[in-house]
GROMACS .gro file of N, CA and C in nm:
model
  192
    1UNK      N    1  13.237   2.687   3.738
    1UNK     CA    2  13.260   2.554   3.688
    1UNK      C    3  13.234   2.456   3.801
    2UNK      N    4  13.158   2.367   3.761
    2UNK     CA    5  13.094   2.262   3.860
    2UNK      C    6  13.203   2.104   3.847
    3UNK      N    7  13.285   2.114   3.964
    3UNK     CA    8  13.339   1.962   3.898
    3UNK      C    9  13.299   1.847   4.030
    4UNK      N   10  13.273   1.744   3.965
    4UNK     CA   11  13.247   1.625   4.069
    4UNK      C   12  13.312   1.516   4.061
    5UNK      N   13  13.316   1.417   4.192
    5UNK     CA   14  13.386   1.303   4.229
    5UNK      C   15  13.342   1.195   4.151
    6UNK      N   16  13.404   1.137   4.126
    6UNK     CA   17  13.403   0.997   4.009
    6UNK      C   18  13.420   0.921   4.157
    7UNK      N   19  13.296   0.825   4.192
    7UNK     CA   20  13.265   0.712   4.238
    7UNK      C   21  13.332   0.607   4.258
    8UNK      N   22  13.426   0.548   4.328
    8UNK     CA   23  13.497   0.431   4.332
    8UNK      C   24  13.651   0.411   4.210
    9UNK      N   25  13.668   0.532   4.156
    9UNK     CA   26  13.760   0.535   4.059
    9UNK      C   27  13.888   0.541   4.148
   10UNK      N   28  14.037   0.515   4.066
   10UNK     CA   29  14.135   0.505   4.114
   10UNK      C   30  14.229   0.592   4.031
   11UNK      N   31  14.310   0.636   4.049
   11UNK     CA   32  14.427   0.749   4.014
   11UNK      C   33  14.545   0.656   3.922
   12UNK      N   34  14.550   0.683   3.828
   12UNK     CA   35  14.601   0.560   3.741
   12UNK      C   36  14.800   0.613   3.764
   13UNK      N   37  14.788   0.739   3.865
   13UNK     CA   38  14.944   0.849   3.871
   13UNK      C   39  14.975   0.737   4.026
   14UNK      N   40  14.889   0.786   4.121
   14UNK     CA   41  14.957   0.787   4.232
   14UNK      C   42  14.830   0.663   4.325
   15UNK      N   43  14.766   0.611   4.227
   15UNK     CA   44  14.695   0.496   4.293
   15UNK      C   45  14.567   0.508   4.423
   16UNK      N   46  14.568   0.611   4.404
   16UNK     CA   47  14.437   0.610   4.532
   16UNK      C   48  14.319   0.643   4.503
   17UNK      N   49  14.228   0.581   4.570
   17UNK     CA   50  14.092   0.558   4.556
   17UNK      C   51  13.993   0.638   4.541
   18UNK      N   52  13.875   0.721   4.463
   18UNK     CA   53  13.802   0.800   4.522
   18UNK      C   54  13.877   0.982   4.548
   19UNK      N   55  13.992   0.982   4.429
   19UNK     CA   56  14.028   1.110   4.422
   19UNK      C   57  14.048   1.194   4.293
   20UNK      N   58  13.940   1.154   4.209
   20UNK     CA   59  13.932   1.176   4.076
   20UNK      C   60  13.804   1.280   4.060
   21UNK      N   61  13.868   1.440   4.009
   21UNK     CA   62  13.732   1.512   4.005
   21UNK      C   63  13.676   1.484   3.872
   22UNK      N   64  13.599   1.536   3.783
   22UNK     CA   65  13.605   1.592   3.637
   22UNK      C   66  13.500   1.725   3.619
   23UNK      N   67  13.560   1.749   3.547
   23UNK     CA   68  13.424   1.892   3.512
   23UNK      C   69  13.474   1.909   3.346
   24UNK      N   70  13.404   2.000   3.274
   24UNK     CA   71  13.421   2.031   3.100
   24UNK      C   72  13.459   2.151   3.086
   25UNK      N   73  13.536   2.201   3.037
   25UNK     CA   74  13.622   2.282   2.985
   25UNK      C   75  13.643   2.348   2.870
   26UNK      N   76  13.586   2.397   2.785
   26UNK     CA   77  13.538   2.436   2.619
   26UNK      C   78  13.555   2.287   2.563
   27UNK      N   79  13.467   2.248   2.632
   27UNK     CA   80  13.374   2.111   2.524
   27UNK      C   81  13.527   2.002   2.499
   28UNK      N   82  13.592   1.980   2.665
   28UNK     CA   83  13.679   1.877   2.671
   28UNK      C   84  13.660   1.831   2.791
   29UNK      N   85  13.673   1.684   2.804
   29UNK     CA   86  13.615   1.670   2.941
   29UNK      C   87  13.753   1.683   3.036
   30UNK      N   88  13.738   1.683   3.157
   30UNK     CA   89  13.909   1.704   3.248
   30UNK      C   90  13.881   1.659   3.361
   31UNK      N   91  13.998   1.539   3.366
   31UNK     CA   92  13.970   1.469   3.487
   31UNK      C   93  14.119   1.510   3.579
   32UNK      N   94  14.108   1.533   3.693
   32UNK     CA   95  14.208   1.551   3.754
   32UNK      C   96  14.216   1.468   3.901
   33UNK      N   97  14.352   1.451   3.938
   33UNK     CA   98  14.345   1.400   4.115
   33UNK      C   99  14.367   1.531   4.172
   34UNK      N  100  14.250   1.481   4.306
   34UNK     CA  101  14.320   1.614   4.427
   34UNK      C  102  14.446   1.582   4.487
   35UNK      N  103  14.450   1.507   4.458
   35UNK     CA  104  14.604   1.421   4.576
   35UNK      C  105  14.751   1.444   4.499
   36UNK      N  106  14.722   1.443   4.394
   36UNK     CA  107  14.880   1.421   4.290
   36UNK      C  108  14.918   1.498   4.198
   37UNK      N  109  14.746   1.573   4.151
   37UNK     CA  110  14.747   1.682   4.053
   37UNK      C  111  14.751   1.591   3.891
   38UNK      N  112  14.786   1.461   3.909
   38UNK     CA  113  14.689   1.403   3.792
   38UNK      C  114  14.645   1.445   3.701
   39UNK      N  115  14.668   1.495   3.543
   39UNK     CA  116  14.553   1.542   3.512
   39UNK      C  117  14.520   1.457   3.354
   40UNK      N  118  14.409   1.437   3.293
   40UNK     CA  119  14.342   1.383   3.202
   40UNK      C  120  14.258   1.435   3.116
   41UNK      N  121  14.275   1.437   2.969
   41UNK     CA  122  14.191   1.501   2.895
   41UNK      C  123  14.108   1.469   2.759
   42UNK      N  124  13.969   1.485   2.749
   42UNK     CA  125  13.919   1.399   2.642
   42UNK      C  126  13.807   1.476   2.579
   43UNK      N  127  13.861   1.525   2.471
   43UNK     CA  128  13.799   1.561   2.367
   43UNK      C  129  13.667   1.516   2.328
   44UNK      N  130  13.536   1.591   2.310
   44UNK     CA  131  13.423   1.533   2.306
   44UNK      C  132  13.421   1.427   2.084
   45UNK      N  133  13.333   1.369   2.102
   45UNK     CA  134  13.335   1.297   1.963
   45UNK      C  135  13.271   1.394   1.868
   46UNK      N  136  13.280   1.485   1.821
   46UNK     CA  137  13.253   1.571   1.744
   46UNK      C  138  13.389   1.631   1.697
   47UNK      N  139  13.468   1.624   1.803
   47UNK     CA  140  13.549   1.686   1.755
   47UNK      C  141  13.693   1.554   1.733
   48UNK      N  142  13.659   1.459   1.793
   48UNK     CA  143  13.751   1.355   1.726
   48UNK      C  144  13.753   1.248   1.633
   49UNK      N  145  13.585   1.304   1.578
   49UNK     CA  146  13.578   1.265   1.420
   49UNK      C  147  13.596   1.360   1.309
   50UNK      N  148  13.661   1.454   1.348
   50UNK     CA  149  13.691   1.544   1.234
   50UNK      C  150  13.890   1.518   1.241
   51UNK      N  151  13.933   1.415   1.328
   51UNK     CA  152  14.057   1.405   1.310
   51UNK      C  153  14.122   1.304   1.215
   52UNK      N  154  14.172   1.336   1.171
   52UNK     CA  155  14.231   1.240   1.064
   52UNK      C  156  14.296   1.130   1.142
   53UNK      N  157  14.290   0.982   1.060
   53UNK     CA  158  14.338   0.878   1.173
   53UNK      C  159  14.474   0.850   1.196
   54UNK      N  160  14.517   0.930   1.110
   54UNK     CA  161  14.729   0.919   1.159
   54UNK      C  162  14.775   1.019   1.255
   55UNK      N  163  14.651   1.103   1.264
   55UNK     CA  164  14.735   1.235   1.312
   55UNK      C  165  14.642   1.213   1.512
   56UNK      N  166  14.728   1.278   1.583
   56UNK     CA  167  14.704   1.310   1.697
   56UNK      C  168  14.656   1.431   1.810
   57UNK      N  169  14.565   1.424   1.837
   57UNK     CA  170  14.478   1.593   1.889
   57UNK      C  171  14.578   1.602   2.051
   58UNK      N  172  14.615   1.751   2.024
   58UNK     CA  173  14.685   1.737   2.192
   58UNK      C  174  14.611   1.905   2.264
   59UNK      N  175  14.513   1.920   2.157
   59UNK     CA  176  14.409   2.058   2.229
   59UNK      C  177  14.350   2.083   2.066
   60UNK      N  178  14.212   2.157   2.125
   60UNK     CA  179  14.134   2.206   2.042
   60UNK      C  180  14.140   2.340   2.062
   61UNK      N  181  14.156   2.424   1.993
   61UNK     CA  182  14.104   2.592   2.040
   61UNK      C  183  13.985   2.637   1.978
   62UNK      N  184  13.985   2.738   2.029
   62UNK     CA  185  13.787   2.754   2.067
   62UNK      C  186  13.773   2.898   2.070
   63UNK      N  187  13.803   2.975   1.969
   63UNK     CA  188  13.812   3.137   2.038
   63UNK      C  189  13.694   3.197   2.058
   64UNK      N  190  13.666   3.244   2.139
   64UNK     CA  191  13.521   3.297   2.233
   64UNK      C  192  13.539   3.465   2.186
   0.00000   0.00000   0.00000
């Protein structure tokens, strides 16, 4: 798994600059801090137009 630095971004946990990785994860994107352990998660749009609009996605499973 290949993850890279997000450019001038800021840590919305612990506020610091330039410590935001992301890489994809069975077709979710995941952003994390190295500094705080941070972590962030976003479902690609394929799969959050199949969600109904009252209801809330907190993981997709994916069995391989």
């Amino acid at each position: 798994m290949r993850k890279r630095f997000i450019a001038g971004a800021t840590c919305p946990n612990c506020q610091e600059k330039d410590t935001l990785a992301m890489w994809r994860e069975n077709n979710v994107d995941v952003v994390e801090c190295v500094k705080c352990g941070h972590q962030m998660r976003e479902v690609d749009k394929q799969a959050r137009d199949q969600v109904r609009t009252n209801e809330q996605v907190i993981g997709i499973f994916h069995p391989e």
